[in-house]
């Protein structure tokens, strides 16, 4: 996981040194703003501790029973405490239960690891209950508290944990990483919006993509209903150098063909738009759908210049407008 998130690498190395010297604390408070990879880092630490075959104590092997069980989410010595469904808080019973489990000996005769995420979700009773566990830690137990706002934790809890703050990475590194995830979008802008937190920047960029995809779909519906000018929409779609709207349109055509073939919308890939797609599919001639799909595939395969592509997008949308 650290290789996946390069800015976490220095923290992993530091941790490896601490482990090599056998100085690992019983409780670690991992802090940092949202989108820094605190959960990923804690998960990596947990897997490292539970790995039964780590060669240099810095990287989990990925193959041993401990690693396999950890990745399957079924390691008997790994515990995650988070707010239960529809609740915002971690309750005292959850923390008490964790304390009981940690007091037992481990199944694999190695470490027991517990992650509390987010630690600031513990209500005051839960935090008090955790204090007992922190004051009398059992052997080979590591407790990881993940926290965005450590000031919200009682000072008594904070003072019993070693703090590790994950800071915003070097902007050049964050930008380079984000660029590999974004497929042509502007990584610098999203990093600014996210205060330099790479995973938050990625989340923002992805939600923007979802927004613009929905907008394209509504534009298509408007064209079909005669409420939007197909040429104006085509000009808008044509501005996207990577022809993203046309790729989406292809997905939607395939979904509509699926709906018509099966008579139900459970088979669609664009689950969020299933209802709208079903409505469109019921109004369109199946032959048009196939013909358009053919045209789009041909267009995406060709290396035509942007003017030709623009004309093809216009053709497609004019054909839709003619369907009303
Ligand atoms: Zn392993």
PDB file of C-alpha atoms and ligand atoms in Angstrom:
ATOM      1  CA  UNK A   1       0.000   0.000   0.000  1.00  0.00           C
ATOM      2  CA  UNK A   2       2.781   2.527   0.650  1.00  0.00           C
ATOM      3  CA  UNK A   3       4.063   1.928  -2.878  1.00  0.00           C
ATOM      4  CA  UNK A   4       0.598   2.888  -4.029  1.00  0.00           C
ATOM      5  CA  UNK A   5       0.755   6.107  -1.974  1.00  0.00           C
ATOM      6  CA  UNK A   6       4.388   7.265  -2.263  1.00  0.00           C
ATOM      7  CA  UNK A   7       4.064  10.110   0.274  1.00  0.00           C
ATOM      8  CA  UNK A   8       3.492   7.527   3.026  1.00  0.00           C
ATOM      9  CA  UNK A   9       6.847   5.904   2.348  1.00  0.00           C
ATOM     10  CA  UNK A  10       8.894   8.012   4.850  1.00  0.00           C
ATOM     11  CA  UNK A  11       6.390   7.139   7.590  1.00  0.00           C
ATOM     12  CA  UNK A  12       6.639   3.468   6.773  1.00  0.00           C
ATOM     13  CA  UNK A  13      10.423   3.628   6.943  1.00  0.00           C
ATOM     14  CA  UNK A  14      10.319   5.402  10.284  1.00  0.00           C
ATOM     15  CA  UNK A  15       7.968   2.752  11.577  1.00  0.00           C
ATOM     16  CA  UNK A  16      10.226  -0.012  10.332  1.00  0.00           C
ATOM     17  CA  UNK A  17      13.127   1.491  12.282  1.00  0.00           C
ATOM     18  CA  UNK A  18      11.032   1.696  15.431  1.00  0.00           C
ATOM     19  CA  UNK A  19       9.946  -1.923  14.984  1.00  0.00           C
ATOM     20  CA  UNK A  20      13.495  -3.087  14.359  1.00  0.00           C
ATOM     21  CA  UNK A  21      14.512  -1.533  17.671  1.00  0.00           C
ATOM     22  CA  UNK A  22      11.502  -3.102  19.381  1.00  0.00           C
ATOM     23  CA  UNK A  23      10.270   0.321  20.407  1.00  0.00           C
ATOM     24  CA  UNK A  24       6.803   0.095  18.979  1.00  0.00           C
ATOM     25  CA  UNK A  25       4.339   1.917  21.269  1.00  0.00           C
ATOM     26  CA  UNK A  26       1.238   0.166  22.613  1.00  0.00           C
ATOM     27  CA  UNK A  27      -0.907   2.965  21.254  1.00  0.00           C
ATOM     28  CA  UNK A  28      -0.385   5.108  18.204  1.00  0.00           C
ATOM     29  CA  UNK A  29      -2.460   8.176  17.385  1.00  0.00           C
ATOM     30  CA  UNK A  30      -2.352   8.724  13.624  1.00  0.00           C
ATOM     31  CA  UNK A  31      -3.463  12.252  12.765  1.00  0.00           C
ATOM     32  CA  UNK A  32      -3.669  14.414   9.663  1.00  0.00           C
ATOM     33  CA  UNK A  33      -6.273  16.191   7.571  1.00  0.00           C
ATOM     34  CA  UNK A  34      -8.795  14.157   5.536  1.00  0.00           C
ATOM     35  CA  UNK A  35      -7.386  12.518   2.438  1.00  0.00           C
ATOM     36  CA  UNK A  36      -3.844  11.996   3.679  1.00  0.00           C
ATOM     37  CA  UNK A  37      -4.097   8.201   3.723  1.00  0.00           C
ATOM     38  CA  UNK A  38      -4.319   7.694   7.490  1.00  0.00           C
ATOM     39  CA  UNK A  39      -6.494   4.594   7.104  1.00  0.00           C
ATOM     40  CA  UNK A  40      -4.252   3.156   4.410  1.00  0.00           C
ATOM     41  CA  UNK A  41      -1.220   3.740   6.582  1.00  0.00           C
ATOM     42  CA  UNK A  42      -2.869   2.114   9.603  1.00  0.00           C
ATOM     43  CA  UNK A  43      -3.913  -0.835   7.482  1.00  0.00           C
ATOM     44  CA  UNK A  44      -0.354  -1.245   6.261  1.00  0.00           C
ATOM     45  CA  UNK A  45       0.947  -1.115   9.814  1.00  0.00           C
ATOM     46  CA  UNK A  46      -1.607  -3.703  10.907  1.00  0.00           C
ATOM     47  CA  UNK A  47      -0.716  -6.068   8.081  1.00  0.00           C
ATOM     48  CA  UNK A  48       2.963  -5.598   8.840  1.00  0.00           C
ATOM     49  CA  UNK A  49       2.422  -6.580  12.468  1.00  0.00           C
ATOM     50  CA  UNK A  50       0.244  -9.549  11.558  1.00  0.00           C
ATOM     51  CA  UNK A  51       2.546 -10.818   8.786  1.00  0.00           C
ATOM     52  CA  UNK A  52       4.183 -14.062   9.864  1.00  0.00           C
ATOM     53  CA  UNK A  53       6.989 -13.882   7.348  1.00  0.00           C
ATOM     54  CA  UNK A  54       8.274 -10.328   7.091  1.00  0.00           C
ATOM     55  CA  UNK A  55      11.868 -10.496   6.014  1.00  0.00           C
ATOM     56  CA  UNK A  56      13.262  -7.077   6.844  1.00  0.00           C
ATOM     57  CA  UNK A  57      10.386  -6.079   9.128  1.00  0.00           C
ATOM     58  CA  UNK A  58       9.491  -3.267   6.727  1.00  0.00           C
ATOM     59  CA  UNK A  59       7.152  -4.855   4.182  1.00  0.00           C
ATOM     60  CA  UNK A  60       4.435  -7.465   4.731  1.00  0.00           C
ATOM     61  CA  UNK A  61       5.136 -10.558   2.606  1.00  0.00           C
ATOM     62  CA  UNK A  62       1.603 -10.712   1.165  1.00  0.00           C
ATOM     63  CA  UNK A  63       1.618 -14.539   1.018  1.00  0.00           C
ATOM     64  CA  UNK A  64       1.608 -15.898   4.559  1.00  0.00           C
ATOM     65  CA  UNK A  65      -1.517 -16.952   6.436  1.00  0.00           C
ATOM     66  CA  UNK A  66      -1.489 -13.685   8.395  1.00  0.00           C
ATOM     67  CA  UNK A  67      -1.336 -11.541   5.251  1.00  0.00           C
ATOM     68  CA  UNK A  68      -3.964 -13.593   3.421  1.00  0.00           C
ATOM     69  CA  UNK A  69      -6.382 -13.484   6.356  1.00  0.00           C
ATOM     70  CA  UNK A  70      -5.765  -9.778   6.841  1.00  0.00           C
ATOM     71  CA  UNK A  71      -6.555  -8.994   3.224  1.00  0.00           C
ATOM     72  CA  UNK A  72      -9.669 -11.165   3.318  1.00  0.00           C
ATOM     73  CA  UNK A  73     -10.828  -9.171   6.352  1.00  0.00           C
ATOM     74  CA  UNK A  74     -10.889 -12.317   8.480  1.00  0.00           C
ATOM     75  CA  UNK A  75      -7.760 -12.131  10.641  1.00  0.00           C
ATOM     76  CA  UNK A  76      -8.829 -13.216  14.148  1.00  0.00           C
ATOM     77  CA  UNK A  77      -6.300 -10.893  15.831  1.00  0.00           C
ATOM     78  CA  UNK A  78      -7.323  -7.764  13.928  1.00  0.00           C
ATOM     79  CA  UNK A  79     -10.133  -5.555  15.174  1.00  0.00           C
ATOM     80  CA  UNK A  80     -11.651  -2.414  13.715  1.00  0.00           C
ATOM     81  CA  UNK A  81     -13.956  -0.233  15.750  1.00  0.00           C
ATOM     82  CA  UNK A  82     -16.012   2.353  13.865  1.00  0.00           C
ATOM     83  CA  UNK A  83     -19.445   3.948  14.316  1.00  0.00           C
ATOM     84  CA  UNK A  84     -22.115   1.318  13.733  1.00  0.00           C
ATOM     85  CA  UNK A  85     -24.528   1.749  10.834  1.00  0.00           C
ATOM     86  CA  UNK A  86     -26.370   5.062  10.791  1.00  0.00           C
ATOM     87  CA  UNK A  87     -24.642   6.147  13.975  1.00  0.00           C
ATOM     88  CA  UNK A  88     -22.160   8.978  14.212  1.00  0.00           C
ATOM     89  CA  UNK A  89     -20.595   7.819  17.451  1.00  0.00           C
ATOM     90  CA  UNK A  90     -18.517   4.946  18.765  1.00  0.00           C
ATOM     91  CA  UNK A  91     -20.340   3.683  21.832  1.00  0.00           C
ATOM     92  CA  UNK A  92     -18.999   2.496  25.145  1.00  0.00           C
ATOM     93  CA  UNK A  93     -20.161  -1.094  24.524  1.00  0.00           C
ATOM     94  CA  UNK A  94     -18.044  -1.288  21.385  1.00  0.00           C
ATOM     95  CA  UNK A  95     -14.938  -0.131  23.236  1.00  0.00           C
ATOM     96  CA  UNK A  96     -15.650  -2.411  26.198  1.00  0.00           C
ATOM     97  CA  UNK A  97     -16.002  -5.383  23.859  1.00  0.00           C
ATOM     98  CA  UNK A  98     -12.713  -4.451  22.199  1.00  0.00           C
ATOM     99  CA  UNK A  99     -10.997  -4.298  25.604  1.00  0.00           C
ATOM    100  CA  UNK A 100     -12.242  -7.811  26.382  1.00  0.00           C
ATOM    101  CA  UNK A 101     -10.994  -9.184  23.074  1.00  0.00           C
ATOM    102  CA  UNK A 102      -7.588  -7.575  23.498  1.00  0.00           C
ATOM    103  CA  UNK A 103      -7.238  -9.055  26.978  1.00  0.00           C
ATOM    104  CA  UNK A 104      -7.423 -12.582  25.523  1.00  0.00           C
ATOM    105  CA  UNK A 105      -4.352 -14.189  24.052  1.00  0.00           C
ATOM    106  CA  UNK A 106      -3.887 -13.969  20.305  1.00  0.00           C
ATOM    107  CA  UNK A 107      -5.008 -16.750  17.956  1.00  0.00           C
ATOM    108  CA  UNK A 108      -1.804 -16.781  15.975  1.00  0.00           C
ATOM    109  CA  UNK A 109       0.569 -16.261  18.903  1.00  0.00           C
ATOM    110  CA  UNK A 110       1.657 -12.948  17.413  1.00  0.00           C
ATOM    111  CA  UNK A 111       0.411  -9.380  17.625  1.00  0.00           C
ATOM    112  CA  UNK A 112      -3.138  -8.277  18.208  1.00  0.00           C
ATOM    113  CA  UNK A 113      -3.968  -5.065  16.391  1.00  0.00           C
ATOM    114  CA  UNK A 114      -6.971  -2.802  16.898  1.00  0.00           C
ATOM    115  CA  UNK A 115      -7.875   0.269  14.874  1.00  0.00           C
ATOM    116  CA  UNK A 116     -10.347   2.869  16.121  1.00  0.00           C
ATOM    117  CA  UNK A 117     -11.551   4.984  13.224  1.00  0.00           C
ATOM    118  CA  UNK A 118     -12.300   7.840  13.631  1.00  0.00           C
ATOM    119  CA  UNK A 119     -11.188   8.065  17.240  1.00  0.00           C
ATOM    120  CA  UNK A 120     -12.943  11.414  17.745  1.00  0.00           C
ATOM    121  CA  UNK A 121     -16.245   9.590  17.184  1.00  0.00           C
ATOM    122  CA  UNK A 122     -15.914   7.972  20.621  1.00  0.00           C
ATOM    123  CA  UNK A 123     -18.365   9.512  23.053  1.00  0.00           C
ATOM    124  CA  UNK A 124     -17.060  10.429  26.491  1.00  0.00           C
ATOM    125  CA  UNK A 125     -18.017   7.079  28.051  1.00  0.00           C
ATOM    126  CA  UNK A 126     -16.330   5.203  25.241  1.00  0.00           C
ATOM    127  CA  UNK A 127     -13.169   7.301  25.630  1.00  0.00           C
ATOM    128  CA  UNK A 128     -13.157   6.654  29.377  1.00  0.00           C
ATOM    129  CA  UNK A 129     -13.526   2.952  28.774  1.00  0.00           C
ATOM    130  CA  UNK A 130     -10.618   3.059  26.330  1.00  0.00           C
ATOM    131  CA  UNK A 131      -8.462   4.671  29.006  1.00  0.00           C
ATOM    132  CA  UNK A 132      -8.506   1.406  30.964  1.00  0.00           C
ATOM    133  CA  UNK A 133      -7.173  -0.474  27.956  1.00  0.00           C
ATOM    134  CA  UNK A 134      -4.533   2.207  27.404  1.00  0.00           C
ATOM    135  CA  UNK A 135      -3.451   2.157  31.042  1.00  0.00           C
ATOM    136  CA  UNK A 136      -3.089  -1.612  31.241  1.00  0.00           C
ATOM    137  CA  UNK A 137      -2.049  -2.718  27.770  1.00  0.00           C
ATOM    138  CA  UNK A 138      -1.789  -6.444  27.243  1.00  0.00           C
ATOM    139  CA  UNK A 139       1.370  -7.851  25.704  1.00  0.00           C
ATOM    140  CA  UNK A 140       1.897  -7.733  21.960  1.00  0.00           C
ATOM    141  CA  UNK A 141      -1.068  -5.478  21.463  1.00  0.00           C
ATOM    142  CA  UNK A 142      -1.014  -2.381  19.289  1.00  0.00           C
ATOM    143  CA  UNK A 143      -3.889   0.048  19.326  1.00  0.00           C
ATOM    144  CA  UNK A 144      -4.117   2.522  16.445  1.00  0.00           C
ATOM    145  CA  UNK A 145      -6.334   5.575  16.819  1.00  0.00           C
ATOM    146  CA  UNK A 146      -7.082   7.374  13.569  1.00  0.00           C
ATOM    147  CA  UNK A 147      -8.038  10.970  14.066  1.00  0.00           C
ATOM    148  CA  UNK A 148      -8.556  14.105  11.983  1.00  0.00           C
ATOM    149  CA  UNK A 149      -9.145  16.413  14.958  1.00  0.00           C
ATOM    150  CA  UNK A 150      -7.049  15.200  17.897  1.00  0.00           C
ATOM    151  CA  UNK A 151      -8.148  18.218  19.972  1.00  0.00           C
ATOM    152  CA  UNK A 152     -11.535  16.518  20.258  1.00  0.00           C
ATOM    153  CA  UNK A 153     -10.017  13.587  22.134  1.00  0.00           C
ATOM    154  CA  UNK A 154      -9.718  13.809  25.899  1.00  0.00           C
ATOM    155  CA  UNK A 155      -6.199  14.877  26.891  1.00  0.00           C
ATOM    156  CA  UNK A 156      -5.947  11.730  29.018  1.00  0.00           C
ATOM    157  CA  UNK A 157      -6.355   9.565  25.915  1.00  0.00           C
ATOM    158  CA  UNK A 158      -3.993  11.675  23.813  1.00  0.00           C
ATOM    159  CA  UNK A 159      -1.247  11.642  26.412  1.00  0.00           C
ATOM    160  CA  UNK A 160      -1.214   7.850  26.464  1.00  0.00           C
ATOM    161  CA  UNK A 161      -0.632   7.539  22.740  1.00  0.00           C
ATOM    162  CA  UNK A 162       2.400   8.230  20.645  1.00  0.00           C
ATOM    163  CA  UNK A 163       1.360  10.724  17.974  1.00  0.00           C
ATOM    164  CA  UNK A 164       2.203  10.341  14.341  1.00  0.00           C
ATOM    165  CA  UNK A 165       1.041  13.195  12.153  1.00  0.00           C
ATOM    166  CA  UNK A 166       0.860  12.610   8.423  1.00  0.00           C
ATOM    167  CA  UNK A 167       1.601  15.969   6.816  1.00  0.00           C
ATOM    168  CA  UNK A 168       0.696  17.157   3.331  1.00  0.00           C
ATOM    169  CA  UNK A 169       3.333  15.822   0.932  1.00  0.00           C
ATOM    170  CA  UNK A 170       5.644  17.803  -1.271  1.00  0.00           C
ATOM    171  CA  UNK A 171       3.327  19.365  -3.925  1.00  0.00           C
ATOM    172  CA  UNK A 172       5.408  18.076  -6.835  1.00  0.00           C
ATOM    173  CA  UNK A 173       5.156  14.498  -5.563  1.00  0.00           C
ATOM    174  CA  UNK A 174       1.433  14.832  -4.871  1.00  0.00           C
ATOM    175  CA  UNK A 175       0.816  16.296  -8.318  1.00  0.00           C
ATOM    176  CA  UNK A 176       2.802  13.579 -10.049  1.00  0.00           C
ATOM    177  CA  UNK A 177       0.837  10.893  -8.202  1.00  0.00           C
ATOM    178  CA  UNK A 178      -2.521  12.563  -8.810  1.00  0.00           C
ATOM    179  CA  UNK A 179      -1.748  12.943 -12.522  1.00  0.00           C
ATOM    180  CA  UNK A 180      -1.429   9.152 -12.769  1.00  0.00           C
ATOM    181  CA  UNK A 181      -4.928   8.805 -11.290  1.00  0.00           C
ATOM    182  CA  UNK A 182      -6.800  11.539 -13.123  1.00  0.00           C
ATOM    183  CA  UNK A 183      -6.442  10.783 -16.800  1.00  0.00           C
ATOM    184  CA  UNK A 184      -5.840  14.297 -18.094  1.00  0.00           C
ATOM    185  CA  UNK A 185      -7.656  16.428 -15.522  1.00  0.00           C
ATOM    186  CA  UNK A 186      -5.871  19.290 -13.797  1.00  0.00           C
ATOM    187  CA  UNK A 187      -4.156  17.807 -10.699  1.00  0.00           C
ATOM    188  CA  UNK A 188      -2.859  21.153  -9.449  1.00  0.00           C
ATOM    189  CA  UNK A 189      -6.331  22.638  -9.171  1.00  0.00           C
ATOM    190  CA  UNK A 190      -7.753  19.683  -7.236  1.00  0.00           C
ATOM    191  CA  UNK A 191      -4.758  19.595  -4.898  1.00  0.00           C
ATOM    192  CA  UNK A 192      -5.306  23.255  -4.112  1.00  0.00           C
ATOM    193  CA  UNK A 193      -8.973  22.605  -3.387  1.00  0.00           C
ATOM    194  CA  UNK A 194      -7.970  19.732  -1.090  1.00  0.00           C
ATOM    195  CA  UNK A 195      -5.295  21.677   0.809  1.00  0.00           C
ATOM    196  CA  UNK A 196      -2.644  19.393  -0.600  1.00  0.00           C
ATOM    197  CA  UNK A 197      -4.234  16.122   0.585  1.00  0.00           C
ATOM    198  CA  UNK A 198      -3.844  13.716  -2.356  1.00  0.00           C
ATOM    199  CA  UNK A 199      -6.723  11.322  -1.648  1.00  0.00           C
ATOM    200  CA  UNK A 200      -9.116  14.183  -0.942  1.00  0.00           C
ATOM    201  CA  UNK A 201      -8.051  15.779  -4.255  1.00  0.00           C
ATOM    202  CA  UNK A 202      -8.814  12.493  -5.997  1.00  0.00           C
ATOM    203  CA  UNK A 203     -12.221  12.282  -4.329  1.00  0.00           C
ATOM    204  CA  UNK A 204     -13.073  15.839  -5.418  1.00  0.00           C
ATOM    205  CA  UNK A 205     -11.997  15.182  -8.995  1.00  0.00           C
ATOM    206  CA  UNK A 206     -14.028  11.985  -9.160  1.00  0.00           C
ATOM    207  CA  UNK A 207     -17.174  13.610  -7.797  1.00  0.00           C
ATOM    208  CA  UNK A 208     -16.757  16.368 -10.381  1.00  0.00           C
ATOM    209  CA  UNK A 209     -16.653  13.705 -13.091  1.00  0.00           C
ATOM    210  CA  UNK A 210     -19.845  12.150 -11.747  1.00  0.00           C
ATOM    211  CA  UNK A 211     -21.504  15.584 -11.809  1.00  0.00           C
ATOM    212  CA  UNK A 212     -20.530  16.353 -15.362  1.00  0.00           C
ATOM    213  CA  UNK A 213     -21.602  12.871 -16.510  1.00  0.00           C
ATOM    214  CA  UNK A 214     -25.050  13.467 -15.034  1.00  0.00           C
ATOM    215  CA  UNK A 215     -25.187  16.855 -16.757  1.00  0.00           C
ATOM    216  CA  UNK A 216     -24.381  15.217 -20.102  1.00  0.00           C
ATOM    217  CA  UNK A 217     -27.146  12.709 -19.586  1.00  0.00           C
ATOM    218  CA  UNK A 218     -29.673  15.457 -18.824  1.00  0.00           C
ATOM    219  CA  UNK A 219     -28.495  17.323 -21.940  1.00  0.00           C
ATOM    220  CA  UNK A 220     -29.145  14.196 -23.980  1.00  0.00           C
ATOM    221  CA  UNK A 221     -32.651  13.843 -22.539  1.00  0.00           C
ATOM    222  CA  UNK A 222     -33.288  17.518 -23.378  1.00  0.00           C
ATOM    223  CA  UNK A 223     -32.172  16.957 -26.971  1.00  0.00           C
ATOM    224  CA  UNK A 224     -34.523  14.023 -27.259  1.00  0.00           C
ATOM    225  CA  UNK A 225     -37.396  16.041 -25.798  1.00  0.00           C
ATOM    226  CA  UNK A 226     -36.729  18.898 -28.201  1.00  0.00           C
ATOM    227  CA  UNK A 227     -35.808  21.225 -25.339  1.00  0.00           C
ATOM    228  CA  UNK A 228     -32.148  21.674 -26.263  1.00  0.00           C
ATOM    229  CA  UNK A 229     -30.422  22.562 -29.506  1.00  0.00           C
ATOM    230  CA  UNK A 230     -28.530  19.451 -30.661  1.00  0.00           C
ATOM    231  CA  UNK A 231     -25.883  21.571 -32.381  1.00  0.00           C
ATOM    232  CA  UNK A 232     -25.171  23.534 -29.205  1.00  0.00           C
ATOM    233  CA  UNK A 233     -24.896  20.322 -27.187  1.00  0.00           C
ATOM    234  CA  UNK A 234     -22.679  18.780 -29.886  1.00  0.00           C
ATOM    235  CA  UNK A 235     -20.392  21.825 -29.760  1.00  0.00           C
ATOM    236  CA  UNK A 236     -20.174  21.439 -25.996  1.00  0.00           C
ATOM    237  CA  UNK A 237     -19.381  17.706 -26.193  1.00  0.00           C
ATOM    238  CA  UNK A 238     -16.913  18.234 -29.015  1.00  0.00           C
ATOM    239  CA  UNK A 239     -14.834  20.548 -26.832  1.00  0.00           C
ATOM    240  CA  UNK A 240     -13.787  17.572 -24.701  1.00  0.00           C
ATOM    241  CA  UNK A 241     -10.536  16.502 -26.363  1.00  0.00           C
ATOM    242  CA  UNK A 242     -10.813  12.958 -25.033  1.00  0.00           C
ATOM    243  CA  UNK A 243     -14.425  12.681 -26.214  1.00  0.00           C
ATOM    244  CA  UNK A 244     -15.518  11.614 -22.737  1.00  0.00           C
ATOM    245  CA  UNK A 245     -19.205  12.440 -23.433  1.00  0.00           C
ATOM    246  CA  UNK A 246     -19.141  10.179 -26.485  1.00  0.00           C
ATOM    247  CA  UNK A 247     -17.714   7.329 -24.399  1.00  0.00           C
ATOM    248  CA  UNK A 248     -20.529   7.851 -21.912  1.00  0.00           C
ATOM    249  CA  UNK A 249     -23.087   7.925 -24.693  1.00  0.00           C
ATOM    250  CA  UNK A 250     -21.739   4.594 -25.925  1.00  0.00           C
ATOM    251  CA  UNK A 251     -22.158   3.124 -22.422  1.00  0.00           C
ATOM    252  CA  UNK A 252     -25.730   4.418 -22.268  1.00  0.00           C
ATOM    253  CA  UNK A 253     -26.606   3.028 -25.702  1.00  0.00           C
ATOM    254  CA  UNK A 254     -25.345  -0.399 -24.629  1.00  0.00           C
ATOM    255  CA  UNK A 255     -27.386  -0.107 -21.438  1.00  0.00           C
ATOM    256  CA  UNK A 256     -30.517   0.780 -23.396  1.00  0.00           C
ATOM    257  CA  UNK A 257     -29.943  -2.184 -25.695  1.00  0.00           C
ATOM    258  CA  UNK A 258     -29.635  -4.386 -22.595  1.00  0.00           C
ATOM    259  CA  UNK A 259     -32.867  -2.970 -21.171  1.00  0.00           C
ATOM    260  CA  UNK A 260     -34.729  -3.626 -24.410  1.00  0.00           C
ATOM    261  CA  UNK A 261     -33.291  -7.155 -24.670  1.00  0.00           C
ATOM    262  CA  UNK A 262     -34.093  -8.186 -21.088  1.00  0.00           C
ATOM    263  CA  UNK A 263     -37.169  -6.049 -20.465  1.00  0.00           C
ATOM    264  CA  UNK A 264     -35.740  -4.896 -17.168  1.00  0.00           C
ATOM    265  CA  UNK A 265     -33.239  -2.335 -15.969  1.00  0.00           C
ATOM    266  CA  UNK A 266     -31.397  -4.577 -13.501  1.00  0.00           C
ATOM    267  CA  UNK A 267     -28.825  -5.407 -16.166  1.00  0.00           C
ATOM    268  CA  UNK A 268     -27.571  -1.858 -16.722  1.00  0.00           C
ATOM    269  CA  UNK A 269     -24.033  -0.795 -15.918  1.00  0.00           C
ATOM    270  CA  UNK A 270     -24.921   2.864 -15.279  1.00  0.00           C
ATOM    271  CA  UNK A 271     -26.883   1.958 -12.170  1.00  0.00           C
ATOM    272  CA  UNK A 272     -27.331   5.580 -11.076  1.00  0.00           C
ATOM    273  CA  UNK A 273     -29.107   6.438 -14.335  1.00  0.00           C
ATOM    274  CA  UNK A 274     -31.102   3.199 -14.693  1.00  0.00           C
ATOM    275  CA  UNK A 275     -34.505   4.828 -14.383  1.00  0.00           C
ATOM    276  CA  UNK A 276     -33.791   7.557 -16.933  1.00  0.00           C
ATOM    277  CA  UNK A 277     -32.242   5.042 -19.314  1.00  0.00           C
ATOM    278  CA  UNK A 278     -35.280   2.770 -19.069  1.00  0.00           C
ATOM    279  CA  UNK A 279     -37.542   5.706 -19.982  1.00  0.00           C
ATOM    280  CA  UNK A 280     -35.418   6.579 -22.998  1.00  0.00           C
ATOM    281  CA  UNK A 281     -35.136   2.952 -24.074  1.00  0.00           C
ATOM    282  CA  UNK A 282     -38.904   2.586 -24.133  1.00  0.00           C
ATOM    283  CA  UNK A 283     -39.223   5.559 -26.493  1.00  0.00           C
ATOM    284  CA  UNK A 284     -36.505   4.694 -28.981  1.00  0.00           C
ATOM    285  CA  UNK A 285     -36.402   2.371 -31.940  1.00  0.00           C
ATOM    286  CA  UNK A 286     -34.023  -0.537 -31.276  1.00  0.00           C
ATOM    287  CA  UNK A 287     -32.538  -0.268 -34.778  1.00  0.00           C
ATOM    288  CA  UNK A 288     -31.536   3.353 -34.096  1.00  0.00           C
ATOM    289  CA  UNK A 289     -29.751   2.285 -30.924  1.00  0.00           C
ATOM    290  CA  UNK A 290     -27.708  -0.330 -32.784  1.00  0.00           C
ATOM    291  CA  UNK A 291     -26.936   2.019 -35.658  1.00  0.00           C
ATOM    292  CA  UNK A 292     -25.761   4.731 -33.278  1.00  0.00           C
ATOM    293  CA  UNK A 293     -23.635   2.298 -31.356  1.00  0.00           C
ATOM    294  CA  UNK A 294     -22.012   1.264 -34.644  1.00  0.00           C
ATOM    295  CA  UNK A 295     -21.382   4.881 -35.587  1.00  0.00           C
ATOM    296  CA  UNK A 296     -19.857   5.708 -32.245  1.00  0.00           C
ATOM    297  CA  UNK A 297     -17.595   2.681 -32.278  1.00  0.00           C
ATOM    298  CA  UNK A 298     -16.436   3.574 -35.772  1.00  0.00           C
ATOM    299  CA  UNK A 299     -15.827   7.147 -34.683  1.00  0.00           C
ATOM    300  CA  UNK A 300     -13.832   6.152 -31.615  1.00  0.00           C
ATOM    301  CA  UNK A 301     -11.695   3.798 -33.704  1.00  0.00           C
ATOM    302  CA  UNK A 302     -10.923   6.385 -36.382  1.00  0.00           C
ATOM    303  CA  UNK A 303      -8.125   8.905 -36.203  1.00  0.00           C
ATOM    304  CA  UNK A 304     -10.176  11.671 -37.762  1.00  0.00           C
ATOM    305  CA  UNK A 305      -9.316  15.287 -37.095  1.00  0.00           C
ATOM    306  CA  UNK A 306     -11.319  17.285 -34.614  1.00  0.00           C
ATOM    307  CA  UNK A 307     -13.536  18.872 -37.299  1.00  0.00           C
ATOM    308  CA  UNK A 308     -14.665  15.468 -38.552  1.00  0.00           C
ATOM    309  CA  UNK A 309     -15.255  14.276 -35.052  1.00  0.00           C
ATOM    310  CA  UNK A 310     -17.314  17.358 -34.328  1.00  0.00           C
ATOM    311  CA  UNK A 311     -19.474  16.627 -37.389  1.00  0.00           C
ATOM    312  CA  UNK A 312     -19.979  13.039 -36.246  1.00  0.00           C
ATOM    313  CA  UNK A 313     -21.081  14.163 -32.798  1.00  0.00           C
ATOM    314  CA  UNK A 314     -23.523  16.531 -34.499  1.00  0.00           C
ATOM    315  CA  UNK A 315     -24.838  13.652 -36.636  1.00  0.00           C
ATOM    316  CA  UNK A 316     -25.441  11.525 -33.599  1.00  0.00           C
ATOM    317  CA  UNK A 317     -27.281  14.240 -31.692  1.00  0.00           C
ATOM    318  CA  UNK A 318     -29.341  15.338 -34.711  1.00  0.00           C
ATOM    319  CA  UNK A 319     -30.473  11.725 -35.071  1.00  0.00           C
ATOM    320  CA  UNK A 320     -31.537  11.793 -31.414  1.00  0.00           C
ATOM    321  CA  UNK A 321     -33.399  15.063 -31.916  1.00  0.00           C
ATOM    322  CA  UNK A 322     -35.230  13.504 -34.856  1.00  0.00           C
ATOM    323  CA  UNK A 323     -36.535  10.762 -32.545  1.00  0.00           C
ATOM    324  CA  UNK A 324     -38.829  12.999 -30.532  1.00  0.00           C
TER     325      UNK A 324
HETATM  326 ZN1  LIG B   1       2.928 -12.066   5.451  1.00  0.00          ZN
END
